[in-house]
Coordinates of C-alpha atoms in Angstrom, one line a residue:
Chain A
X471 CA 133.3 119.3 16.0
X472 CA 130.6 122.2 15.4
X473 CA 127.2 122.4 14.3
X474 CA 126.8 120.8 11.2
X475 CA 126.5 123.8 9.3
X476 CA 124.2 121.7 6.6
X477 CA 122.0 120.4 9.1
X478 CA 121.1 124.1 11.2
X479 CA 121.4 127.8 10.7
X480 CA 119.7 129.9 12.0
X481 CA 116.6 131.2 9.1
X482 CA 115.3 127.8 9.9
X483 CA 115.1 128.4 13.4
X484 CA 113.4 131.3 12.8
X485 CA 111.8 130.2 10.3
X486 CA 110.4 127.8 12.2
X487 CA 109.0 130.0 14.9
X488 CA 107.3 131.7 12.0
X489 CA 105.7 128.4 10.4
X490 CA 104.9 127.1 14.2
X491 CA 103.1 130.4 15.4
X492 CA 99.4 129.5 14.2
X493 CA 99.8 126.3 16.3
X494 CA 101.5 126.7 19.6
X495 CA 101.7 130.3 22.4
X496 CA 104.1 132.2 23.6
X497 CA 104.5 131.3 26.6
X498 CA 105.3 133.6 29.7
X499 CA 108.2 133.8 31.8
X500 CA 107.9 133.7 35.0
X501 CA 109.9 134.1 38.4
X502 CA 109.5 133.6 41.7
X503 CA 111.9 135.1 44.5
X504 CA 110.6 133.0 46.8
X505 CA 112.4 130.3 44.8
X506 CA 115.5 132.9 43.8
X507 CA 116.4 133.4 47.5
X508 CA 116.8 128.5 47.9
X509 CA 118.5 128.5 45.6
X510 CA 120.8 132.2 45.4
X511 CA 120.5 132.7 41.8
X512 CA 117.8 134.5 38.7
X513 CA 116.3 131.7 37.7
X514 CA 113.5 132.9 34.8
X515 CA 111.4 129.4 34.2
X516 CA 110.5 129.5 30.6
X517 CA 107.0 128.3 30.2
X518 CA 106.1 124.9 28.6
X519 CA 104.0 123.5 30.7
X520 CA 101.3 126.6 29.7
X521 CA 102.2 125.5 25.7
X522 CA 99.5 123.9 23.4
X523 CA 99.4 120.0 25.4
X524 CA 100.8 121.0 28.3
X525 CA 104.5 120.4 27.2
X526 CA 107.0 121.6 24.4
X527 CA 106.2 118.6 21.9
X528 CA 103.6 120.6 20.2
X529 CA 106.2 122.9 18.8
X530 CA 108.6 119.9 17.2
X531 CA 105.5 118.1 16.3
X532 CA 103.7 121.5 14.8
X533 CA 107.3 122.1 12.8
X534 CA 107.3 118.5 11.6
X535 CA 103.9 117.6 9.7
X536 CA 104.0 121.4 8.0
X537 CA 107.3 120.2 6.6
X538 CA 106.0 117.3 4.7
X539 CA 105.1 117.4 1.4
X540 CA 101.3 117.8 0.0
X541 CA 102.0 114.0 -1.0
X542 CA 103.6 112.9 2.5
X543 CA 100.0 114.6 4.2
X544 CA 97.5 113.6 2.7
X545 CA 97.9 109.7 4.0
X546 CA 97.9 111.1 7.6
X547 CA 100.5 110.6 10.3
X548 CA 101.1 108.5 12.4
X549 CA 104.0 108.2 15.5
X550 CA 104.4 106.2 19.2
X551 CA 105.1 107.2 22.2
X552 CA 102.5 107.5 25.4
X553 CA 103.2 110.9 26.9
X554 CA 103.6 114.9 25.8
X555 CA 104.4 113.6 21.6
X556 CA 102.0 111.3 21.4
X557 CA 99.3 114.4 22.2
X558 CA 101.3 117.7 19.4
X559 CA 101.0 115.1 16.8
X560 CA 97.1 114.1 17.6
X561 CA 96.4 117.9 17.5
X562 CA 99.0 119.1 15.3
X563 CA 97.5 117.1 12.7
X564 CA 93.9 117.6 13.9
X565 CA 94.7 121.6 13.3
X566 CA 95.8 120.9 10.0
X567 CA 93.1 118.4 8.9
X568 CA 94.9 115.3 9.1
X569 CA 94.6 111.6 9.9
X570 CA 97.4 111.1 13.2
X571 CA 97.3 107.4 13.7
X572 CA 99.0 107.3 17.9
X573 CA 100.7 103.7 18.7
X574 CA 100.2 103.4 22.8
X575 CA 101.4 100.6 24.5
X576 CA 98.2 98.3 26.0
X577 CA 99.6 100.0 30.0
X578 CA 99.7 103.7 28.4
X579 CA 97.7 105.6 32.0
X580 CA 93.8 106.1 31.2
X581 CA 94.8 109.8 31.3
X582 CA 96.7 109.7 28.4
X583 CA 94.9 107.8 26.4
X584 CA 91.7 109.9 26.1
X585 CA 94.1 113.3 26.5
X586 CA 95.0 111.9 22.8
X587 CA 91.4 111.1 21.7
X588 CA 90.5 114.4 22.7
X589 CA 92.4 115.7 21.1
X590 CA 91.4 113.8 18.2
X591 CA 94.3 111.1 17.2
X592 CA 93.6 107.0 16.4
X593 CA 94.1 105.2 18.9
X594 CA 95.7 102.0 17.9
X595 CA 97.1 100.0 21.2
X596 CA 100.0 97.8 21.1
X597 CA 101.9 95.3 23.7
X598 CA 104.1 97.1 25.8
X599 CA 107.7 96.5 24.1
X600 CA 109.3 97.7 21.8
X601 CA 108.8 95.1 19.9
X602 CA 105.3 94.8 19.3
X603 CA 105.6 98.7 19.2
X604 CA 107.1 98.8 15.5
X605 CA 105.9 96.0 14.3
X606 CA 102.2 97.6 14.9
X607 CA 104.3 101.0 13.5
X608 CA 105.1 99.2 10.3
X609 CA 102.1 97.8 9.9
X610 CA 99.5 100.4 9.6
X611 CA 102.4 102.5 7.8
X612 CA 101.8 99.7 5.4
X613 CA 98.1 99.7 5.8
X614 CA 97.5 102.9 4.9
X615 CA 100.1 105.0 4.0
X616 CA 100.4 107.4 7.1
X617 CA 103.9 108.8 7.4
X618 CA 106.0 108.6 10.6
X619 CA 106.8 111.7 13.0
X620 CA 109.3 110.9 15.2
X621 CA 109.4 111.8 19.2
X622 CA 113.0 113.1 19.1
X623 CA 115.7 112.2 16.5
X624 CA 115.4 114.3 13.9
X625 CA 116.3 117.6 12.5
X626 CA 112.8 119.1 12.0
X627 CA 112.0 117.7 15.5
X628 CA 115.0 119.9 16.8
X629 CA 114.3 122.6 15.3
X630 CA 111.2 122.4 16.5
X631 CA 111.8 122.6 19.1
X632 CA 114.8 124.7 19.4
X633 CA 111.7 128.5 19.1
X634 CA 111.2 127.8 22.4
X635 CA 114.5 128.3 23.4
X636 CA 115.2 131.5 20.9
X637 CA 111.9 133.1 23.0
X638 CA 113.7 132.3 25.2
X639 CA 116.7 134.5 24.7
X640 CA 114.7 137.2 23.1
X641 CA 112.7 137.6 26.3
X642 CA 115.8 137.8 28.5
X643 CA 119.0 138.8 27.1
X644 CA 121.3 138.8 30.0
X645 CA 121.4 135.6 30.8
X646 CA 124.3 133.9 31.7
X647 CA 123.2 130.2 31.1
X648 CA 120.2 128.6 30.2
X649 CA 119.6 124.9 31.4
X650 CA 116.7 122.2 30.3
X651 CA 115.7 118.4 30.8
X652 CA 117.6 116.0 29.0
X653 CA 116.1 112.6 27.7
X654 CA 115.0 111.9 23.5
X655 CA 117.0 115.3 24.1
X656 CA 115.2 117.2 21.5
X657 CA 115.0 120.4 23.6
X658 CA 118.5 119.7 24.8
X659 CA 119.2 119.5 20.8
X660 CA 117.4 122.8 20.0
X661 CA 118.2 124.6 23.6
X662 CA 121.8 124.0 22.3
X663 CA 120.8 125.5 18.5
X664 CA 119.8 128.7 19.7
X665 CA 121.4 129.0 22.6
X666 CA 124.5 129.2 19.3
X667 CA 122.9 130.8 16.6
X668 CA 120.9 133.5 18.5
X669 CA 122.5 133.4 22.7
X670 CA 125.8 134.3 21.8
X671 CA 127.0 130.3 22.7
X672 CA 125.9 130.7 26.6
X673 CA 126.3 127.2 27.9
X674 CA 123.8 125.5 28.4
X675 CA 122.9 122.7 31.4
X676 CA 121.1 120.1 31.7
X677 CA 119.4 118.1 34.1
X678 CA 118.6 114.7 34.5
X679 CA 117.5 111.9 36.5
X680 CA 120.5 109.6 38.2
X681 CA 117.3 106.7 37.0
X682 CA 117.5 107.3 33.1
X683 CA 120.8 109.0 32.3
X684 CA 122.1 107.8 29.4
X685 CA 123.4 111.1 28.4
X686 CA 125.6 111.3 31.5
X687 CA 126.9 108.1 30.8
X688 CA 127.0 108.6 26.9
X689 CA 129.2 111.5 27.3
X690 CA 131.4 110.3 29.8
X691 CA 132.0 107.5 27.8
X692 CA 132.0 108.8 24.6
X693 CA 129.6 106.0 22.7
X694 CA 125.3 107.0 22.7
X695 CA 124.2 104.6 25.0
X696 CA 120.4 104.2 24.1
X697 CA 119.5 100.3 25.7
X698 CA 120.3 101.1 29.3
X699 CA 117.5 99.9 32.2
X700 CA 115.1 102.9 33.1
X701 CA 113.3 103.2 36.3
X702 CA 112.4 107.9 37.5
X703 CA 108.9 109.2 39.0
X704 CA 109.9 111.9 34.9
X705 CA 108.2 109.8 33.0
X706 CA 109.2 112.6 30.6
X707 CA 112.2 111.7 30.4
X708 CA 112.6 107.7 30.2
X709 CA 113.0 107.7 26.1
X710 CA 117.0 107.1 25.3
X711 CA 119.2 109.6 24.0
X712 CA 118.6 110.2 20.1
X713 CA 121.2 110.0 17.8
X714 CA 121.4 113.1 16.1
X715 CA 120.7 114.8 19.4
X716 CA 123.7 112.9 20.6
X717 CA 125.7 114.9 18.4
X718 CA 124.6 118.3 19.1
X719 CA 124.6 117.2 22.5
X720 CA 128.1 115.7 23.2
X721 CA 129.9 119.3 21.6
X722 CA 127.2 121.6 23.1
X723 CA 126.1 120.8 26.6
X724 CA 128.6 122.0 29.3
X725 CA 127.3 119.8 32.0
X726 CA 124.4 116.7 32.6
X727 CA 123.5 116.9 35.9
X728 CA 121.8 114.4 38.5
X729 CA 119.3 114.9 40.3
X730 CA 117.4 111.4 42.3
X731 CA 113.9 111.3 43.0
X732 CA 113.5 112.7 45.5
X733 CA 115.3 115.6 44.9
X734 CA 113.3 115.8 41.6
X735 CA 110.0 115.2 43.5
X736 CA 110.4 117.8 46.4
X737 CA 111.4 120.8 42.8
X738 CA 108.6 120.1 42.0
X739 CA 106.1 120.2 45.2
X740 CA 108.6 124.2 45.5
X741 CA 107.4 125.0 42.2
X742 CA 103.3 124.2 42.5
X743 CA 104.0 125.6 46.1
X744 CA 105.5 128.8 45.6
X745 CA 104.9 129.5 41.6
X746 CA 100.8 128.6 41.6
X747 CA 101.8 126.4 38.9
X748 CA 102.1 122.9 38.0
X749 CA 104.6 121.1 36.0
X750 CA 105.2 117.1 35.6
X751 CA 108.1 115.7 37.1
X752 CA 110.3 116.4 35.1
X753 CA 110.0 119.3 34.5
X754 CA 111.2 119.9 38.0
X755 CA 114.6 118.1 36.8
X756 CA 116.1 121.1 36.1
X757 CA 115.7 123.2 38.7
X758 CA 117.0 120.2 41.3
X759 CA 119.8 119.6 39.6
X760 CA 120.4 123.6 40.4
X761 CA 119.4 123.4 44.2
X762 CA 122.0 120.4 44.2
X763 CA 124.5 122.6 42.3
X764 CA 124.6 125.8 44.4
X765 CA 127.6 126.5 43.7
X766 CA 127.7 126.4 40.1
X767 CA 124.9 128.4 39.6
X768 CA 125.6 130.9 43.3
X769 CA 124.7 135.0 41.8
X770 CA 123.8 133.3 37.8
X771 CA 120.9 134.8 35.4
X772 CA 119.0 131.5 34.3
X773 CA 117.1 130.3 31.6
X774 CA 115.1 127.8 32.9
X775 CA 113.4 125.5 30.6
X776 CA 109.5 124.2 32.0
X777 CA 109.0 120.9 29.4
X778 CA 105.7 120.4 30.6
X779 CA 102.3 120.4 32.6
X780 CA 100.7 116.7 31.9
X781 CA 99.9 115.0 35.7
X782 CA 97.0 113.1 36.5
X783 CA 96.0 114.5 38.5
X784 CA 92.6 112.3 39.6
X785 CA 94.3 111.0 41.8
X786 CA 95.4 114.1 43.9
X787 CA 90.9 115.3 43.3
X788 CA 88.8 111.8 44.0
X789 CA 91.2 112.3 48.3
X790 CA 89.9 115.7 48.7
Chain B
X1320 CA 70.6 152.9 48.9
X1321 CA 73.6 154.1 46.8
X1322 CA 77.5 153.5 47.2
X1323 CA 77.8 155.6 50.8
X1324 CA 80.5 158.5 49.5
X1325 CA 82.2 159.1 52.1
X1326 CA 82.7 156.0 52.7
X1327 CA 84.6 154.8 49.2
X1328 CA 85.6 156.9 46.0
X1329 CA 87.6 156.5 42.8
X1330 CA 90.4 158.0 44.5
X1331 CA 90.4 156.5 47.7
X1332 CA 90.7 152.7 45.6
X1333 CA 93.4 155.3 43.2
X1334 CA 95.6 156.6 46.2
X1335 CA 95.5 152.6 47.9
X1336 CA 96.3 151.2 44.3
X1337 CA 99.8 153.1 44.8
X1338 CA 100.2 152.7 47.9
X1339 CA 99.8 149.1 48.4
X1340 CA 102.0 148.5 45.0
X1341 CA 105.1 147.7 46.5
X1342 CA 103.4 145.3 48.1
X1343 CA 101.7 143.8 45.7
X1344 CA 102.2 142.0 41.8
X1345 CA 99.6 143.2 39.6
X1346 CA 98.8 139.8 38.8
X1347 CA 98.1 138.4 35.0
X1348 CA 95.3 137.9 33.3
X1349 CA 95.2 134.8 31.7
X1350 CA 92.1 133.0 29.4
X1351 CA 91.6 129.4 28.7
X1352 CA 90.5 128.5 25.3
X1353 CA 89.3 124.7 26.2
X1354 CA 87.4 126.5 29.7
X1355 CA 85.6 129.3 26.9
X1356 CA 84.9 126.0 24.7
X1357 CA 83.1 124.8 28.0
X1358 CA 81.6 127.7 29.2
X1359 CA 80.2 128.7 25.7
X1360 CA 81.8 132.4 26.8
X1361 CA 85.2 134.3 27.5
X1362 CA 86.0 134.3 30.5
X1363 CA 89.3 136.3 31.8
X1364 CA 91.3 134.8 34.9
X1365 CA 92.2 138.2 37.1
X1366 CA 95.5 135.9 39.1
X1367 CA 95.5 136.5 42.2
X1368 CA 96.6 133.3 43.3
X1369 CA 100.0 134.1 42.0
X1370 CA 99.5 137.5 44.2
X1371 CA 101.8 137.2 47.0
X1372 CA 101.2 135.2 50.0
X1373 CA 99.0 132.9 47.8
X1374 CA 95.9 135.0 47.8
X1375 CA 94.3 138.9 46.7
X1376 CA 93.9 139.4 50.6
X1377 CA 97.6 140.8 50.3
X1378 CA 96.2 144.5 48.9
X1379 CA 93.1 144.8 52.2
X1380 CA 96.3 143.9 54.8
X1381 CA 98.9 145.6 53.3
X1382 CA 96.5 149.1 52.6
X1383 CA 94.6 149.2 56.0
X1384 CA 98.3 148.4 57.8
X1385 CA 99.8 151.8 56.3
X1386 CA 96.5 153.2 56.8
X1387 CA 97.4 154.0 60.3
X1388 CA 99.4 156.2 61.8
X1389 CA 102.4 156.1 63.3
X1390 CA 101.3 155.9 66.6
X1391 CA 99.0 153.2 65.5
X1392 CA 101.4 152.0 64.0
X1393 CA 104.2 151.3 67.0
X1394 CA 102.8 148.0 68.5
X1395 CA 102.5 146.5 65.6
X1396 CA 99.1 144.3 65.1
X1397 CA 97.4 141.6 65.7
X1398 CA 93.9 139.9 63.4
X1399 CA 92.9 136.1 64.4
X1400 CA 92.9 134.3 61.5
X1401 CA 93.8 130.5 60.1
X1402 CA 93.3 131.4 56.9
X1403 CA 95.6 134.2 53.8
X1404 CA 94.5 136.4 55.7
X1405 CA 96.3 135.9 59.3
X1406 CA 100.0 135.4 55.8
X1407 CA 99.0 138.7 54.0
X1408 CA 98.7 140.6 57.5
X1409 CA 102.2 138.9 59.1
X1410 CA 103.8 139.8 55.8
X1411 CA 102.6 143.2 54.7
X1412 CA 103.6 143.3 58.9
X1413 CA 107.1 142.1 58.2
X1414 CA 107.1 144.7 54.8
X1415 CA 107.0 148.2 57.5
X1416 CA 108.6 145.9 60.0
X1417 CA 105.8 145.3 62.7
X1418 CA 105.4 143.2 64.8
X1419 CA 102.1 140.7 63.9
X1420 CA 100.5 139.2 66.3
X1421 CA 98.5 136.2 64.3
X1422 CA 95.7 134.3 66.4
X1423 CA 95.1 130.7 65.6
X1424 CA 93.0 128.2 66.6
X1425 CA 95.1 124.9 67.9
X1426 CA 93.5 122.8 65.5
X1427 CA 95.2 124.7 62.3
X1428 CA 96.5 123.0 59.8
X1429 CA 100.4 122.7 60.5
X1430 CA 100.6 123.8 57.1
X1431 CA 99.1 127.1 57.4
X1432 CA 100.6 128.2 60.6
X1433 CA 104.7 127.7 58.9
X1434 CA 103.5 129.8 56.9
X1435 CA 102.8 131.9 59.3
X1436 CA 105.3 132.0 60.8
X1437 CA 107.8 131.6 57.3
X1438 CA 106.0 135.1 57.5
X1439 CA 108.0 136.2 60.2
X1440 CA 103.8 136.8 62.2
X1441 CA 104.0 135.5 65.8
X1442 CA 102.0 132.9 66.6
X1443 CA 99.0 132.0 69.5
X1444 CA 97.7 129.5 69.4
X1445 CA 93.7 129.8 71.4
X1446 CA 91.4 127.4 71.4
X1447 CA 88.8 126.3 68.1
X1448 CA 85.4 128.7 69.3
X1449 CA 84.7 132.3 68.7
X1450 CA 84.7 133.3 72.1
X1451 CA 88.4 131.8 72.8
X1452 CA 89.2 132.8 69.5
X1453 CA 88.3 137.1 70.9
X1454 CA 89.2 136.2 74.6
X1455 CA 93.0 135.9 72.9
X1456 CA 92.7 138.6 71.1
X1457 CA 91.6 141.2 73.6
X1458 CA 94.3 140.2 76.1
X1459 CA 97.3 140.8 74.1
X1460 CA 96.4 143.9 73.1
X1461 CA 95.2 145.1 76.5
X1462 CA 99.0 143.3 77.1
X1463 CA 100.7 144.2 73.8
X1464 CA 98.8 147.6 72.8
X1465 CA 98.8 145.6 69.1
X1466 CA 96.3 147.2 66.6
X1467 CA 93.3 145.0 65.3
X1468 CA 93.6 144.4 61.4
X1469 CA 90.0 142.9 60.8
X1470 CA 89.5 140.3 57.3
X1471 CA 86.7 142.6 55.6
X1472 CA 84.7 144.1 58.2
X1473 CA 87.0 147.3 57.4
X1474 CA 86.7 150.0 54.7
X1475 CA 90.1 150.0 54.7
X1476 CA 90.4 146.4 54.1
X1477 CA 87.5 146.6 51.5
X1478 CA 89.5 149.7 49.1
X1479 CA 92.5 148.1 49.3
X1480 CA 90.3 144.4 47.6
X1481 CA 89.6 147.1 45.5
X1482 CA 92.3 146.9 43.9
X1483 CA 92.4 143.9 42.2
X1484 CA 89.5 144.1 39.8
X1485 CA 90.2 147.6 38.9
X1486 CA 93.2 146.9 37.9
X1487 CA 91.7 143.7 34.3
X1488 CA 88.8 146.7 34.5
X1489 CA 91.8 148.7 33.7
X1490 CA 93.8 145.6 30.9
X1491 CA 89.9 143.9 30.0
X1492 CA 87.9 147.0 28.9
X1493 CA 85.5 145.4 27.2
X1494 CA 84.0 143.0 30.6
X1495 CA 80.2 142.4 30.1
X1496 CA 80.2 141.2 33.9
X1497 CA 82.6 140.1 37.2
X1498 CA 82.5 137.2 39.2
X1499 CA 84.4 136.8 42.0
X1500 CA 83.4 134.1 45.2
X1501 CA 82.1 136.0 48.6
X1502 CA 82.4 135.2 52.0
X1503 CA 82.8 137.2 54.2
X1504 CA 82.6 139.8 51.6
X1505 CA 85.7 141.8 51.2
X1506 CA 86.8 140.9 47.4
X1507 CA 83.4 141.2 46.4
X1508 CA 82.1 144.6 47.8
X1509 CA 85.9 145.4 46.2
X1510 CA 84.3 144.8 43.4
X1511 CA 81.6 146.0 43.6
X1512 CA 83.1 149.6 44.3
X1513 CA 85.2 149.1 41.1
X1514 CA 82.4 148.4 39.0
X1515 CA 81.2 151.0 39.8
X1516 CA 83.9 153.8 39.6
X1517 CA 86.0 152.5 37.3
X1518 CA 83.5 149.6 35.1
X1519 CA 80.5 152.2 33.8
X1520 CA 78.5 149.6 37.0
X1521 CA 79.3 146.6 35.0
X1522 CA 76.6 143.8 36.5
X1523 CA 79.2 142.0 38.8
X1524 CA 77.7 138.2 40.0
X1525 CA 78.9 135.9 43.1
X1526 CA 80.0 132.6 43.7
X1527 CA 78.9 131.7 47.3
X1528 CA 79.2 127.4 47.8
X1529 CA 75.2 125.8 49.1
X1530 CA 76.5 125.2 52.5
X1531 CA 78.3 128.8 53.6
X1532 CA 75.3 130.6 51.7
X1533 CA 75.2 133.4 54.6
X1534 CA 74.8 135.8 51.4
X1535 CA 72.9 134.8 49.0
X1536 CA 70.0 133.7 51.8
X1537 CA 71.1 137.6 53.2
X1538 CA 70.2 138.8 49.9
X1539 CA 67.0 136.6 49.6
X1540 CA 65.7 137.5 53.3
X1541 CA 66.6 141.1 53.4
X1542 CA 68.5 140.8 56.1
X1543 CA 72.5 139.9 57.9
X1544 CA 72.6 136.1 58.7
X1545 CA 76.3 135.8 60.1
X1546 CA 75.2 132.9 62.4
X1547 CA 74.9 129.7 59.7
X1548 CA 76.8 126.8 59.7
X1549 CA 78.7 126.1 58.0
X1550 CA 80.2 123.7 55.7
X1551 CA 82.5 123.6 52.8
X1552 CA 85.4 123.0 50.8
X1553 CA 86.3 125.9 49.8
X1554 CA 87.2 126.6 52.8
X1555 CA 88.3 130.6 52.7
X1556 CA 84.5 130.9 52.2
X1557 CA 83.5 130.0 55.3
X1558 CA 83.2 133.5 57.1
X1559 CA 80.5 135.3 58.0
X1560 CA 79.1 138.4 56.0
X1561 CA 79.9 141.2 57.3
X1562 CA 78.4 144.8 58.3
X1563 CA 79.8 147.1 55.6
X1564 CA 80.0 144.2 53.0
X1565 CA 76.0 143.2 53.3
X1566 CA 75.6 147.3 53.1
X1567 CA 77.7 147.9 49.5
X1568 CA 76.2 144.2 48.0
X1569 CA 72.6 144.1 49.0
X1570 CA 72.4 146.7 46.5
X1571 CA 75.2 146.3 44.7
X1572 CA 75.4 142.8 43.7
X1573 CA 73.0 141.3 40.4
X1574 CA 72.8 137.7 41.8
X1575 CA 74.0 135.6 44.4
X1576 CA 75.0 131.4 42.4
X1577 CA 75.5 129.3 44.2
X1578 CA 77.4 125.6 44.1
X1579 CA 77.6 122.8 45.5
X1580 CA 81.4 121.0 46.8
X1581 CA 81.7 118.3 43.8
X1582 CA 80.5 121.3 41.1
X1583 CA 83.5 123.3 43.5
X1584 CA 85.5 120.3 43.0
X1585 CA 85.5 119.5 39.5
X1586 CA 86.0 123.5 38.8
X1587 CA 89.2 123.4 40.4
X1588 CA 89.8 120.3 38.5
X1589 CA 88.8 122.2 35.5
X1590 CA 91.3 125.6 35.9
X1591 CA 94.4 123.1 37.4
X1592 CA 94.1 120.8 34.2
X1593 CA 93.5 123.3 31.5
X1594 CA 95.3 125.8 32.8
X1595 CA 98.0 124.1 34.0
X1596 CA 97.7 126.5 37.8
X1597 CA 97.3 125.9 41.7
X1598 CA 93.8 127.4 42.1
X1599 CA 92.0 127.5 46.1
X1600 CA 89.0 125.7 46.0
X1601 CA 87.4 129.1 47.4
X1602 CA 88.8 130.6 44.0
X1603 CA 86.8 128.0 42.2
X1604 CA 83.3 128.7 43.2
X1605 CA 83.0 130.9 40.2
X1606 CA 83.6 128.9 37.1
X1607 CA 81.9 126.1 39.2
X1608 CA 78.6 128.7 39.7
X1609 CA 79.5 129.6 35.1
X1610 CA 79.2 126.0 34.8
X1611 CA 76.2 125.8 36.8
X1612 CA 74.5 128.6 35.2
X1613 CA 75.4 128.4 31.4
X1614 CA 72.3 130.3 29.5
X1615 CA 72.8 132.8 32.1
X1616 CA 76.9 134.3 30.6
X1617 CA 76.1 131.9 26.9
X1618 CA 78.7 135.0 24.5
X1619 CA 79.3 137.2 27.3
X1620 CA 83.2 138.6 27.8
X1621 CA 83.8 137.7 31.7
X1622 CA 86.7 139.3 34.2
X1623 CA 87.0 136.7 36.8
X1624 CA 88.6 136.5 40.2
X1625 CA 90.8 133.5 41.3
X1626 CA 91.0 134.4 44.2
X1627 CA 94.1 132.0 45.8
X1628 CA 96.4 129.5 45.6
X1629 CA 96.7 127.6 48.9
X1630 CA 95.9 124.4 48.8
X1631 CA 97.7 122.2 50.3
X1632 CA 100.4 119.9 48.4
X1633 CA 101.7 117.8 51.2
X1634 CA 99.7 114.4 51.0
X1635 CA 99.6 115.0 47.0
X1636 CA 103.4 114.7 46.6
X1637 CA 103.5 111.9 49.9
X1638 CA 102.0 109.5 47.7
X1639 CA 103.4 110.1 44.2

């Protein structure tokens, strides 16, 4: 099935890029000769770890919130997340003078709670299970009329994330391939859209942790699986694949490559040591995938999205 | 005493910039609105952590080696260092097809030994004291005729390091102040030169660890002290202040600001968390100095040199 033109178009992505431009950084594209040598290809890293809130999530969140009508906006927005989407919704709402309710599990890491608080989000804790999360969201929505901003399974979120690959393609016009991580599929869906609309259908690959392989398994079985048990260091990729996302991915991705946590950690350390930049485990998944499948990428020019850079550094700094 | 024009000139620094250009990166200048807000000033970070070998040292080393005559070069080069200068000499020599002998104490961290080896340096271990180090250097020099490349107390090294601030000033023309760390004084000496020759004498400040305060004490007493006991997390700044360096610094620096290790660590964590880049403790000393002396820097545009990014990350990655 081709891309649904009633939902997605080049014009919509370009319009989103304009709308979000005051809310996001145009992040740099970096290279490392040491990593290129190791990987036997040329990698152009789109550094969304330098994005506001430290992750690409700011793109989709700031777009989806701005697409709301004034009536929808008036009571604020709400989401559930213990990760980068929570921070993105909180900051985007703050910049737009809206109230943001963030539902987080009561076992969420302190550093993530603090980050949402620092962006002015109103935190409501729930039990660490899906039922409690949904109940808490429903409760707050009925009390406040706040509007729900989903993390990935929404057209505006996907279009917002597509602006990242649009920028990458504009900056490096002669890429042979694109690769990004896949969790819920917002970034991958957006990458597929921009590869199609702006990149002459450059082949798109995705990296996924073995411990959260729902996208890989969904493609293999031809049926969206969203209830796998997950366990991986790549905490940003634990979410199940979204419905709209699956629709884009099943025809749009060339291949999903699985990597294990040791491979993810090794790639992450390589990026930290060689590029002197901080990326979170999820962001290292694509490089791990390239290093595990060198023949596939050999000699190619590859656009790789470093999805984020939010890592709890307290334990490191408490030890030095 | 003004700057000695027989030793230093704008032309010499410009010539050095040209000579080293194939050997170094023109590093980016980054900003962080979060840090600016905290510090109540506008800071432009010159990212020498992204420099080849991960530190500004590549500038001075690659210049000093190229200034040697063909006759001097033929037997290779030698230096003693367990830090960034060792890596810089090894890599610069490799790129010039010269042999590099690096004398390192036998207690040098494995990660530093491995780095020098990866750049093709021939390592000779000595006991961890100055006598053994000097004896080992002398011995190898008499055996090999290799030419000694000092880490900071040399005109060509200082001129090479000056190219860093020259680039920063070219990129941000309206800076009110410059600040860098001081250890041996190569970077600070070079910064003073470029502030003078290219920057209309912008005031130059330096940050120094309390645990290695020889430059501060030297200015205070009016006499170069180079035998203080040192102890600081900022391992790049443990070296004693050089003679030529002292001559430049005593009239050229506005003020040397002392910070303790806790302040250095806090500034380092701030840079990692907010800028998502890796800097070593020495590189965090200037930001720590600004945060400790906010009134001095309030509302100013400040050029700050992030001197390097070499940190042993193995312990961090072995724990996650």
